[in-house]
């Protein structure tokens, strides 16, 4: 098991953030459904991307992989029956997006994934949505988790599903674009709305028609189609948060490149929040750079983070270094990500001396003096990065165990932080 050994550090320099996982996976998926050869440039080279590539090949798409691009031969909206079991790896998007598309086929599709997918990532909302469209959609253990078995087809109709997790909603929206007839999708308790916006942004780009009534009711006419496209993946705002916070808590001066503040990603909200908490951050939209300056004095505040839910672990770290109390709320869905992130980050930061309290839907964090400790990451990439950042400001040495999963979104994490001057060693 690989781990990091980290000591208190000061950072300096410039780096370019990795490209977006969510845009990469959608680009691959929409490349499959297009007509002709799609090119996806600067794709995130991560295990989730590999899982999506293997999934679309299962349904008839062709993929040529190069170091700087993917070339995808699309199926023009006409999926072939799955050639094999679809293995989602650790990707909820692969499971739920491909699972929804499988509902268009008259043949059986089996989808599964790693232990997290099979035991911590509920798929019941997607199954219920597909069932309401007349699709056979079942959890093979009847527990609401993968492996799942799907058999359509559905040609339109009315779907109803729970929407606290955005991925099943996005999956059904995408699949409904390619159904033969119109589909109406009713969503109860819609959440994570910026991730829905990301999916709808792709619809707008590809000129796929839809109607969105306050995220609770969608009308999709179906019969969608489009030609291939050439797309360059932008930088990832969820990854951006880690070097930004690292600079803030170590009182360092760094510059980050490939930051497109006009992109639709909801996680860019964290930059606004950090500035509101007192961070000295300068953004140059023209050059697409972000500069973190020394001298920030962070103050705690109450944060409703449902629109940028993936930031919960790094914001818990911010709360340790901010003056006063930071309350993070409306984050219950974070318990069903790669791990129970609310419990996991509270447990591990407490090992480092954090004054942190777990709530049903969030956390309360008070100013803390962190000490080095041996901390676990629960096979969760955001836990790896958040605890590593926390360690950069802590007294003594911290060992962050089980760091391989960081490749899910930030394969160059250790290299980038070492280039900035972090006292971080990766060991087997």
mmCIF file of C-alpha atoms in Angstrom, residues 89 233-234 323 404:
data_model
loop_
_atom_site.group_PDB
_atom_site.id
_atom_site.type_symbol
_atom_site.label_atom_id
_atom_site.label_comp_id
_atom_site.label_asym_id
_atom_site.label_seq_id
_atom_site.Cartn_x
_atom_site.Cartn_y
_atom_site.Cartn_z
ATOM 1 C CA UNK A 89 -14.589 0.423 -11.638
ATOM 2 C CA UNK A 233 -11.450 19.387 -21.827
ATOM 3 C CA UNK A 234 -11.099 22.369 -19.444
ATOM 4 C CA UNK A 323 -10.774 31.607 12.900
ATOM 5 C CA UNK A 404 -3.223 5.061 -5.028
#
